[in-house]
CSV table of C-alpha atoms in Angstrom, one decimal:
chain,number,residue,atom,x,y,z
A,1,MET,CA,-9.5,-13.9,-18.1
A,2,ARG,CA,-10.8,-14.3,-14.5
A,3,ILE,CA,-9.6,-11.9,-11.9
A,4,ALA,CA,-10.6,-12.4,-8.2
A,5,LEU,CA,-10.4,-9.5,-5.8
A,6,VAL,CA,-10.3,-10.6,-2.2
A,7,GLY,CA,-11.5,-7.7,-0.1
A,8,GLY,CA,-13.8,-6.6,-3.0
A,9,GLY,CA,-16.1,-4.7,-0.7
A,10,GLY,CA,-13.4,-2.1,0.0
A,11,SER,CA,-13.9,1.5,-0.8
A,12,ARG,CA,-11.2,1.5,-3.5
A,13,THR,CA,-12.7,-1.3,-5.5
A,14,PRO,CA,-14.5,1.0,-8.0
A,15,VAL,CA,-11.1,2.5,-8.9
A,16,LEU,CA,-9.9,-1.0,-10.0
A,17,TYR,CA,-13.1,-1.4,-12.0
A,18,ARG,CA,-12.5,1.9,-13.7
A,19,GLY,CA,-9.0,0.7,-14.6
A,20,LEU,CA,-10.3,-2.5,-16.0
A,21,MET,CA,-12.8,-0.6,-18.2
A,22,GLU,CA,-9.9,1.4,-19.6
A,23,ARG,CA,-7.9,-1.7,-20.4
A,24,VAL,CA,-10.6,-3.9,-22.0
A,25,ALA,CA,-9.1,-3.3,-25.5
A,26,THR,CA,-5.8,-4.7,-24.3
A,27,LEU,CA,-6.9,-7.4,-21.8
A,28,GLY,CA,-9.9,-8.7,-23.8
A,29,ASP,CA,-12.7,-10.5,-22.1
A,30,VAL,CA,-12.4,-10.0,-18.4
A,31,GLU,CA,-14.4,-11.5,-15.6
A,32,LEU,CA,-14.1,-9.7,-12.3
A,33,VAL,CA,-15.2,-11.6,-9.2
A,34,LEU,CA,-15.5,-9.7,-5.9
A,35,HIS,CA,-15.1,-11.5,-2.6
A,36,ASP,CA,-15.8,-10.0,0.8
A,37,LEU,CA,-16.9,-11.4,4.1
A,38,SER,CA,-19.8,-8.8,4.2
A,39,ALA,CA,-22.6,-9.1,1.7
A,40,ALA,CA,-23.7,-5.6,2.6
A,41,ARG,CA,-20.3,-4.1,1.5
A,42,LEU,CA,-20.6,-6.0,-1.8
A,43,GLU,CA,-24.1,-4.6,-2.3
A,44,ARG,CA,-22.9,-1.1,-1.7
A,45,ILE,CA,-20.0,-1.5,-4.2
A,46,GLY,CA,-22.5,-2.9,-6.7
A,47,LYS,CA,-24.5,0.3,-6.5
A,48,VAL,CA,-21.4,2.3,-7.4
A,49,PHE,CA,-20.6,0.0,-10.3
A,50,THR,CA,-24.1,0.4,-11.7
A,51,GLY,CA,-23.6,4.2,-11.5
A,52,MET,CA,-20.3,3.9,-13.3
A,53,ASP,CA,-21.8,1.6,-16.0
A,54,GLU,CA,-24.6,4.1,-16.7
A,55,ALA,CA,-22.1,6.9,-16.9
A,56,GLY,CA,-19.7,5.3,-19.3
A,57,GLY,CA,-20.4,1.6,-20.1
A,58,ASN,CA,-18.5,-1.3,-18.7
A,59,GLY,CA,-17.3,-4.2,-21.0
A,60,VAL,CA,-16.3,-6.1,-17.8
A,61,SER,CA,-18.3,-9.0,-16.4
A,62,VAL,CA,-18.8,-8.7,-12.7
A,63,SER,CA,-20.0,-11.1,-10.0
A,64,SER,CA,-19.6,-11.2,-6.2
A,65,THR,CA,-19.7,-13.7,-3.5
A,66,THR,CA,-19.0,-14.2,0.2
A,67,VAL,CA,-17.6,-17.7,-0.4
A,68,LEU,CA,-13.8,-17.6,-0.9
A,69,ASP,CA,-13.4,-20.8,-2.8
A,70,ASP,CA,-16.2,-19.8,-5.2
A,71,ALA,CA,-14.4,-16.5,-5.9
A,72,LEU,CA,-11.0,-18.2,-6.5
A,73,GLU,CA,-12.1,-21.2,-8.5
A,74,GLY,CA,-10.3,-21.0,-11.9
A,75,ALA,CA,-8.9,-17.5,-11.3
A,76,ASP,CA,-5.9,-16.4,-13.4
A,77,PHE,CA,-5.1,-13.5,-11.1
A,78,VAL,CA,-5.9,-13.1,-7.4
A,79,LEU,CA,-5.7,-9.6,-6.0
A,80,THR,CA,-5.6,-9.3,-2.2
A,81,ALA,CA,-6.9,-6.1,-0.6
A,82,VAL,CA,-7.7,-7.3,3.0
A,83,ARG,CA,-8.1,-5.2,6.1
A,84,ALA,CA,-8.7,-7.7,9.0
A,85,GLY,CA,-10.5,-5.9,11.8
A,86,GLY,CA,-11.6,-3.0,9.5
A,87,PHE,CA,-11.1,0.7,10.2
A,88,GLU,CA,-12.2,0.3,13.9
A,89,ALA,CA,-9.1,-1.8,14.5
A,90,ARG,CA,-7.0,0.7,12.6
A,91,ARG,CA,-8.3,3.4,14.9
A,92,LEU,CA,-7.2,1.4,17.9
A,93,ASP,CA,-3.8,0.5,16.3
A,94,GLU,CA,-3.0,4.2,16.1
A,95,GLU,CA,-4.7,5.6,19.2
A,96,ILE,CA,-3.1,3.0,21.6
A,97,ALA,CA,0.3,3.8,20.3
A,98,ILE,CA,-0.2,7.6,20.6
A,99,SER,CA,-1.5,7.2,24.1
A,100,HIS,CA,2.0,6.0,25.0
A,101,GLY,CA,3.6,8.9,23.1
A,102,VAL,CA,4.6,6.7,20.2
A,103,LEU,CA,3.8,7.2,16.5
A,104,GLY,CA,0.4,5.9,15.6
A,105,GLN,CA,0.3,5.2,11.8
A,106,GLU,CA,-1.3,2.4,9.8
A,107,THR,CA,1.9,0.8,8.4
A,108,VAL,CA,4.8,2.4,10.2
A,109,GLY,CA,5.8,1.4,13.7
A,110,PRO,CA,3.3,-0.2,16.2
A,111,GLY,CA,0.3,0.3,13.9
A,112,GLY,CA,2.0,-1.7,11.1
A,113,PHE,CA,2.9,-4.4,13.6
A,114,ALA,CA,-0.6,-4.8,14.9
A,115,LEU,CA,-2.0,-4.8,11.3
A,116,ALA,CA,0.5,-7.5,10.4
A,117,LEU,CA,-0.6,-9.7,13.3
A,118,ARG,CA,-4.2,-9.6,11.8
A,119,ASN,CA,-3.5,-9.5,8.1
A,120,VAL,CA,-0.8,-12.2,7.8
A,121,PRO,CA,-3.1,-14.9,9.3
A,122,ALA,CA,-6.0,-13.7,7.1
A,123,LEU,CA,-3.8,-14.0,4.0
A,124,ALA,CA,-2.6,-17.4,5.0
A,125,THR,CA,-6.2,-18.5,4.7
A,126,VAL,CA,-6.4,-17.0,1.2
A,127,ALA,CA,-3.1,-18.7,0.3
A,128,GLU,CA,-4.5,-22.1,1.3
A,129,ALA,CA,-7.6,-21.4,-0.9
A,130,VAL,CA,-5.3,-20.4,-3.8
A,131,GLU,CA,-3.5,-23.7,-3.5
A,132,ARG,CA,-6.9,-25.5,-3.6
A,133,CYS,CA,-8.7,-23.6,-6.3
A,134,CYS,CA,-6.2,-21.9,-8.6
A,135,PRO,CA,-2.7,-23.1,-7.9
A,136,GLU,CA,-1.4,-21.6,-11.2
A,137,ALA,CA,-2.8,-18.1,-10.5
A,138,TRP,CA,-0.6,-15.0,-10.0
A,139,VAL,CA,-1.2,-13.3,-6.7
A,140,ILE,CA,-0.9,-9.6,-6.6
A,141,ASN,CA,-0.9,-8.2,-3.0
A,142,LEU,CA,-2.3,-4.8,-2.2
A,143,THR,CA,-2.7,-5.6,1.5
A,144,ASN,CA,-0.7,-3.7,4.1
A,145,PRO,CA,1.9,-3.8,5.5
A,146,ALA,CA,2.8,-4.8,2.0
A,147,GLY,CA,6.4,-5.9,2.6
A,148,ILE,CA,5.6,-8.2,5.5
A,149,VAL,CA,2.4,-9.6,3.9
A,150,THR,CA,4.1,-10.2,0.5
A,151,ARG,CA,6.9,-12.0,2.2
A,152,SER,CA,4.5,-14.3,3.9
A,153,LEU,CA,2.8,-15.1,0.6
A,154,ILE,CA,6.0,-15.7,-1.3
A,155,ALA,CA,7.0,-18.2,1.4
A,156,ARG,CA,3.8,-20.1,0.8
A,157,LEU,CA,3.1,-19.6,-2.9
A,158,GLY,CA,6.5,-18.9,-4.5
A,159,GLY,CA,7.5,-16.8,-7.5
A,160,ARG,CA,4.0,-15.9,-8.8
A,161,VAL,CA,3.5,-13.4,-6.0
A,162,VAL,CA,4.2,-9.7,-6.3
A,163,GLY,CA,3.3,-6.8,-4.0
A,164,VAL,CA,2.3,-3.4,-5.3
A,165,CYS,CA,2.3,0.0,-3.7
A,166,ASP,CA,1.4,3.4,-5.2
A,167,SER,CA,3.9,5.5,-3.2
A,168,PRO,CA,6.9,5.2,-5.6
A,169,THR,CA,4.6,5.8,-8.6
A,170,ALA,CA,3.2,8.9,-7.0
A,171,LEU,CA,6.7,10.1,-6.3
A,172,GLY,CA,7.7,9.5,-9.9
A,173,ARG,CA,4.7,11.5,-11.1
A,174,GLY,CA,5.6,14.5,-8.9
A,175,VAL,CA,9.2,14.4,-10.1
A,176,THR,CA,8.2,14.3,-13.8
A,177,ALA,CA,5.9,17.2,-13.3
A,178,ALA,CA,8.6,19.2,-11.6
A,179,LEU,CA,10.9,18.4,-14.5
A,180,ASP,CA,8.3,19.6,-17.0
A,181,LEU,CA,8.3,16.3,-18.8
A,182,ASP,CA,5.2,15.8,-21.0
A,183,ALA,CA,3.3,12.5,-21.1
A,184,ALA,CA,5.4,11.0,-23.8
A,185,GLU,CA,8.6,11.9,-22.1
A,186,ALA,CA,7.4,10.7,-18.7
A,187,ALA,CA,6.4,7.4,-20.2
A,188,GLY,CA,10.0,7.0,-21.3
A,189,ILE,CA,11.8,7.6,-18.1
A,190,HIS,CA,13.4,5.0,-15.8
A,191,LEU,CA,13.3,5.6,-12.0
A,192,GLU,CA,16.0,4.1,-9.8
A,193,TYR,CA,14.4,3.5,-6.5
A,194,ALA,CA,15.4,1.3,-3.6
A,195,GLY,CA,14.4,0.3,-0.1
A,196,LEU,CA,11.6,-1.6,1.7
A,197,ASN,CA,7.9,-0.9,1.4
A,198,HIS,CA,7.2,2.6,2.9
A,199,LEU,CA,10.9,3.1,3.4
A,200,GLY,CA,12.6,3.9,0.1
A,201,TRP,CA,14.4,6.5,-1.9
A,202,LEU,CA,14.4,7.7,-5.5
A,203,THR,CA,18.1,7.9,-6.5
A,204,ALA,CA,18.0,8.6,-10.2
A,205,VAL,CA,15.7,9.7,-13.0
A,206,TRP,CA,17.0,8.5,-16.4
A,207,HIS,CA,15.8,10.0,-19.6
A,208,GLU,CA,17.5,9.6,-23.0
A,209,GLY,CA,20.7,8.3,-21.3
A,210,ARG,CA,20.9,11.1,-18.8
A,211,ASP,CA,20.1,11.3,-15.1
A,212,LEU,CA,17.9,14.3,-14.5
A,213,LEU,CA,17.8,14.0,-10.7
A,214,PRO,CA,20.9,16.2,-10.1
A,215,GLU,CA,19.2,19.0,-12.2
A,216,LEU,CA,16.1,18.8,-10.1
A,217,LEU,CA,17.9,18.7,-6.8
A,218,ALA,CA,19.7,21.9,-7.7
A,219,SER,CA,16.5,23.6,-8.9
A,220,GLU,CA,14.0,25.7,-7.0
A,221,ARG,CA,11.3,23.4,-8.4
A,222,LEU,CA,12.4,20.7,-6.1
A,223,ALA,CA,10.0,22.2,-3.6
A,224,GLU,CA,7.1,21.4,-5.9
A,225,VAL,CA,7.6,17.7,-5.1
A,226,GLU,CA,5.5,16.8,-2.1
A,227,GLU,CA,7.9,14.3,-0.7
A,228,ALA,CA,10.7,16.8,-0.8
A,229,ARG,CA,8.7,19.3,1.1
A,230,LEU,CA,7.8,16.7,3.7
A,231,ALA,CA,11.4,15.6,4.2
A,232,GLY,CA,12.8,19.2,3.9
A,233,VAL,CA,14.4,20.5,0.7
A,234,GLY,CA,17.8,21.0,2.3
A,235,GLU,CA,17.9,17.5,3.7
A,236,VAL,CA,16.9,16.1,0.3
A,237,ARG,CA,19.7,18.0,-1.4
A,238,ALA,CA,22.3,16.9,1.2
A,239,LEU,CA,21.3,13.2,0.8
A,240,GLY,CA,21.1,13.4,-3.0
A,241,ALA,CA,17.9,11.3,-3.1
A,242,ILE,CA,14.2,11.9,-2.6
A,243,PRO,CA,12.5,9.8,0.0
A,244,ASN,CA,9.2,8.0,-0.1
A,245,GLU,CA,6.6,10.1,1.7
A,246,TYR,CA,6.5,7.6,4.6
A,247,VAL,CA,10.1,8.3,5.4
A,248,TYR,CA,8.6,11.4,7.0
A,249,PHE,CA,7.5,9.3,9.9
A,250,TYR,CA,11.0,8.1,10.6
A,251,GLU,CA,12.8,11.4,10.2
A,252,HIS,CA,10.1,13.8,11.7
A,253,THR,CA,8.6,11.4,14.3
A,254,ALA,CA,8.2,13.9,17.1
A,255,GLN,CA,6.5,16.4,14.8
A,256,ALA,CA,4.1,13.8,13.5
A,257,VAL,CA,3.2,12.7,17.1
A,258,THR,CA,2.7,16.3,18.1
A,259,ASN,CA,0.4,17.0,15.1
A,260,MET,CA,-1.7,13.9,15.9
A,261,THR,CA,-1.9,14.7,19.6
A,262,ARG,CA,-2.8,18.3,18.9
A,263,GLN,CA,-5.7,17.2,16.6
A,264,ASN,CA,-6.7,14.6,19.2
A,265,ARG,CA,-7.2,12.0,16.5
A,266,ALA,CA,-5.2,9.9,14.1
A,267,ARG,CA,-6.1,9.3,10.5
A,268,GLY,CA,-7.7,6.0,11.4
A,269,ALA,CA,-10.4,7.8,13.3
A,270,PHE,CA,-11.0,10.1,10.4
A,271,LEU,CA,-11.3,7.3,8.0
A,272,LEU,CA,-13.6,5.2,10.3
A,273,ALA,CA,-16.1,8.1,10.4
A,274,GLN,CA,-15.8,8.7,6.7
A,275,GLN,CA,-16.4,5.1,5.9
A,276,ARG,CA,-19.5,4.9,8.1
A,277,ASP,CA,-20.8,8.1,6.5
A,278,LEU,CA,-20.3,6.6,3.0
A,279,ALA,CA,-21.9,3.3,4.0
A,280,SER,CA,-25.0,5.2,5.2
A,281,GLU,CA,-25.1,7.3,2.0
A,282,LEU,CA,-24.8,4.3,-0.2
A,283,ASP,CA,-27.5,2.4,1.8
A,284,ALA,CA,-29.8,5.3,1.3
A,285,ALA,CA,-29.1,5.8,-2.4
A,286,THR,CA,-31.9,4.7,-4.6
A,287,ALA,CA,-30.5,5.8,-7.9
A,288,PRO,CA,-27.2,4.7,-9.5
A,289,ASP,CA,-26.1,8.3,-10.2
A,290,ALA,CA,-26.6,9.2,-6.6
A,291,ALA,CA,-24.5,6.3,-5.4
A,292,LEU,CA,-21.7,7.2,-7.8
A,293,ALA,CA,-21.8,10.9,-6.7
A,294,ALA,CA,-21.6,9.9,-3.0
A,295,TYR,CA,-18.7,7.6,-3.7
A,296,GLU,CA,-16.8,10.2,-5.7
A,297,ALA,CA,-17.3,12.9,-3.1
A,298,SER,CA,-16.0,10.5,-0.3
A,299,LEU,CA,-13.0,9.4,-2.3
A,300,GLY,CA,-12.1,13.0,-3.1
A,301,ARG,CA,-12.2,13.9,0.6
A,302,ARG,CA,-10.1,10.9,1.4
A,303,HIS,CA,-7.4,11.8,-1.1
A,304,ASP,CA,-7.4,15.6,-0.4
A,305,SER,CA,-6.9,15.0,3.3
A,306,TYR,CA,-4.0,12.6,2.9
A,307,MET,CA,-1.1,13.5,5.3
A,308,ALA,CA,-3.0,16.5,6.5
A,309,LEU,CA,-3.3,15.4,10.1
A,310,GLU,CA,0.2,13.9,10.4
A,311,ALA,CA,2.2,16.5,8.5
A,312,GLY,CA,0.0,19.5,7.7
A,313,LEU,CA,0.3,18.7,4.0
A,314,GLU,CA,-2.2,20.7,1.8
A,315,ARG,CA,-3.2,19.3,-1.5
A,316,SER,CA,-5.1,20.9,-4.3
A,317,PRO,CA,-8.6,19.5,-4.6
A,318,SER,CA,-8.7,16.6,-7.0
A,319,THR,CA,-10.5,17.1,-10.3
A,320,ASP,CA,-10.6,13.4,-11.2
A,321,VAL,CA,-10.9,11.4,-8.1
A,322,PHE,CA,-10.4,8.1,-9.9
A,323,ALA,CA,-7.1,9.3,-11.5
A,324,SER,CA,-5.8,10.8,-8.3
A,325,THR,CA,-6.4,7.8,-6.1
A,326,GLY,CA,-5.8,4.9,-8.6
A,327,GLY,CA,-2.1,4.2,-7.9
A,328,TYR,CA,-2.4,0.9,-6.2
A,329,HIS,CA,-4.9,-0.5,-8.7
A,330,GLU,CA,-3.0,1.0,-11.7
A,331,MET,CA,0.1,-0.9,-10.5
A,332,ALA,CA,-1.9,-4.1,-10.0
A,333,LEU,CA,-3.4,-3.9,-13.5
A,334,SER,CA,0.0,-3.1,-15.0
A,335,VAL,CA,1.2,-6.4,-13.5
A,336,VAL,CA,-1.8,-8.2,-14.9
A,337,GLU,CA,-1.2,-6.8,-18.4
A,338,ALA,CA,2.5,-7.5,-18.4
A,339,VAL,CA,1.9,-11.2,-17.4
A,340,ALA,CA,-1.3,-11.9,-19.3
A,341,CYS,CA,-0.2,-10.2,-22.6
A,342,ASP,CA,3.4,-11.3,-22.2
A,343,ARG,CA,4.6,-7.7,-22.4
A,344,PRO,CA,7.5,-7.5,-19.9
A,345,VAL,CA,7.7,-4.1,-18.3
A,346,VAL,CA,9.8,-2.5,-15.5
A,347,LEU,CA,7.7,-1.7,-12.5
A,348,ILE,CA,8.6,-0.7,-8.9
A,349,VAL,CA,7.2,-3.6,-6.9
A,350,ASN,CA,7.7,-5.6,-3.7
A,351,THR,CA,9.5,-8.8,-4.4
A,352,ALA,CA,12.2,-11.2,-3.1
A,353,ASN,CA,15.5,-9.4,-3.0
A,354,ARG,CA,17.6,-12.0,-4.9
A,355,GLY,CA,20.7,-9.7,-4.8
A,356,ALA,CA,19.0,-6.4,-5.8
A,357,LEU,CA,20.2,-4.8,-2.5
A,358,SER,CA,23.6,-6.2,-1.7
A,359,PHE,CA,23.4,-5.6,2.0
A,360,LEU,CA,20.2,-7.6,2.5
A,361,ASP,CA,19.4,-11.3,2.3
A,362,ALA,CA,18.1,-13.0,-0.8
A,363,ASP,CA,14.7,-13.8,0.7
A,364,ASP,CA,14.1,-10.3,2.1
A,365,VAL,CA,11.2,-8.6,0.4
A,366,VAL,CA,12.4,-5.3,-1.1
A,367,GLU,CA,10.8,-2.5,-3.1
A,368,VAL,CA,12.8,-1.9,-6.2
A,369,PRO,CA,12.4,-1.7,-10.0
A,370,ALA,CA,11.9,-5.2,-11.5
A,371,VAL,CA,11.2,-6.6,-14.9
A,372,VAL,CA,7.7,-8.2,-14.6
A,373,GLY,CA,6.4,-10.5,-17.3
A,374,GLN,CA,5.1,-14.0,-17.9
A,375,ALA,CA,8.4,-15.5,-17.1
A,376,GLY,CA,8.4,-14.0,-13.6
A,377,VAL,CA,9.6,-11.0,-11.5
A,378,PHE,CA,13.3,-10.1,-11.8
A,379,PRO,CA,14.5,-7.3,-9.5
A,380,LEU,CA,17.2,-5.0,-10.8
A,381,VAL,CA,20.3,-4.2,-8.9
A,382,SER,CA,19.6,-1.0,-6.8
A,383,GLU,CA,21.3,1.2,-4.2
A,384,VAL,CA,19.9,2.6,-1.0
A,385,PRO,CA,21.8,5.9,0.0
A,386,PRO,CA,24.6,4.7,2.3
A,387,PRO,CA,23.5,6.8,5.3
A,388,LYS,CA,20.1,5.0,5.3
A,389,ARG,CA,21.2,1.4,5.1
A,390,ALA,CA,21.4,0.8,8.8
A,391,LEU,CA,17.8,2.0,9.2
A,392,VAL,CA,16.7,-0.3,6.4
A,393,GLN,CA,18.4,-3.2,8.1
A,394,GLN,CA,16.8,-2.4,11.4
A,395,VAL,CA,13.3,-2.3,9.9
A,396,ARG,CA,14.1,-5.6,8.0
A,397,ASP,CA,15.0,-7.2,11.3
A,398,PHE,CA,11.7,-6.0,12.8
A,399,GLU,CA,9.8,-7.5,9.8
A,400,ARG,CA,11.5,-10.9,10.2
A,401,GLU,CA,10.9,-11.0,13.9
A,402,THR,CA,7.2,-10.0,13.4
A,403,LEU,CA,6.7,-13.0,11.0
A,404,ALA,CA,8.5,-15.2,13.5
A,405,ALA,CA,6.1,-14.1,16.3
A,406,ILE,CA,3.1,-14.9,14.1
A,407,ALA,CA,4.5,-18.3,13.1
A,408,THR,CA,5.2,-19.3,16.7
A,409,GLY,CA,2.2,-17.5,18.4
A,410,SER,CA,4.6,-16.3,21.0
A,411,ARG,CA,4.1,-13.2,23.1
A,412,GLU,CA,7.9,-13.1,23.8
A,413,ARG,CA,8.7,-13.0,20.1
A,414,ALA,CA,6.0,-10.4,19.5
A,415,LEU,CA,7.5,-8.2,22.2
A,416,SER,CA,11.0,-8.8,20.7
A,417,ALA,CA,9.7,-7.7,17.3
A,418,LEU,CA,8.0,-4.6,18.5
A,419,SER,CA,11.0,-3.6,20.6
A,420,ARG,CA,13.2,-3.9,17.5
A,421,HIS,CA,11.3,-1.2,15.6
A,422,PRO,CA,13.4,2.0,15.5
A,423,LEU,CA,10.4,4.1,16.4
A,424,VAL,CA,9.3,2.1,19.5
A,425,PRO,CA,11.1,3.0,22.8
A,426,GLY,CA,11.9,-0.2,24.7
A,427,GLU,CA,10.0,1.0,27.8
A,428,ALA,CA,6.8,1.5,25.8
A,429,ALA,CA,6.8,-1.8,23.8
A,430,ALA,CA,5.2,-4.0,26.5
A,431,ALA,CA,2.5,-1.6,27.3
A,432,ILE,CA,1.6,-1.1,23.7
A,433,LEU,CA,1.6,-4.8,23.0
A,434,ASP,CA,-0.6,-5.5,26.0
A,435,GLY,CA,-3.0,-2.7,24.9
A,436,TYR,CA,-3.3,-4.3,21.5
A,437,ALA,CA,-3.8,-7.8,22.8
A,438,SER,CA,-6.5,-6.7,25.3
A,439,ARG,CA,-8.5,-4.4,23.0
A,440,ILE,CA,-8.2,-5.5,19.4
A,441,ASP,CA,-9.7,-8.7,18.1
A,442,GLY,CA,-7.2,-10.9,16.4
A,443,VAL,CA,-4.0,-9.5,18.0
A,444,GLY,CA,-4.1,-11.5,21.2
A,445,GLN,CA,-5.0,-14.7,19.4
A,446,ALA,CA,-2.1,-14.3,17.0
A,447,ILE,CA,0.4,-14.2,19.9
A,448,GLY,CA,-1.3,-16.6,22.3
A,449,VAL,CA,-2.7,-14.0,24.7
A,450,SER,CA,-6.3,-14.1,25.7
A,451,ALA,CA,-8.2,-10.8,25.1
């Protein structure tokens, strides 16, 4: 089996490698091909891989290339983990929005809009290469903003595209821990979850024919679930559903902006500095174990600081950084296993709606449980809490208009899209858009504005 990872020089690639090593017995012979535009990034990841091999053996054949067609030729699965513009662009995405008093976050609001304007065209190039080099391959998207990007890929490549995100899985893990379910019991639960990417709610937790969510909502242990603490335990109980962690940015927007302003930096600036430090450490590492140690320390800091700037969330230090940060890649490999081994499984993924959410259109990309297997991806009928449906529809409209702006290269459509987002005041939209177009490579080009 040949798996191509586009964006293979990214800092989470070793987590995917770890996951593949753990699944060799199930997947059989696996060839992993890493593609990245930067040979230096690939070389750094190679050092970490060598450290991992020495620590525990591999069983996975690995190669790397900066030539996209070479990476994709004959691939059975293509995983896309692209960040056009890198962390420097993310820093600007967030800081320009905050300078206008608007939320600055990677995927929610203006930051997600600017990222889409860069990543959707980048993924269009990948889709063209898939059509040339491996037209029968499955494409598993890990690129943000996952809903918009997955929708653009489905429009081009059809039903063998699925988007994955680790947020619903992380929420499920927190809930099963609060319910005191052991590993075997947790493996047997079914989560009802519904919404869009980074805008969804857990509405039921089924175990042995019984929904355990009402029991948890009534318990003091609800406060042990990070997402419930972020949203507010009282608000969660009143709604009767637990929101995805990113719903915090919609419901506590002013507090998030205040927190970022007080810190005088958004998460993008933190990650940019961290990634530069890691690159320097890996360049200097002469021994594989030193490279692995530097990588693990950096990954741990990244995980432990998650939502700290925005929401003041404190996490216990991770004891296994690969396990604590492997959600995206674990989801991607679960799709690979379900398809390659023809073992259908229910996963919460981003896929075409096709009636799963009755109040959205069939071609809207939603995040819901779906049966995933060799035959395809089949979303299950799901329900968003009624008070939240209008918000979901508004964000859906923003996503549609953003893709229309990219397709037409129109500043007017881009301004229309940004103005539709519920977190963007109309009077700030034009100033934020012009700031993006003038300061961030790729944004102006996408909407026909010269930087």
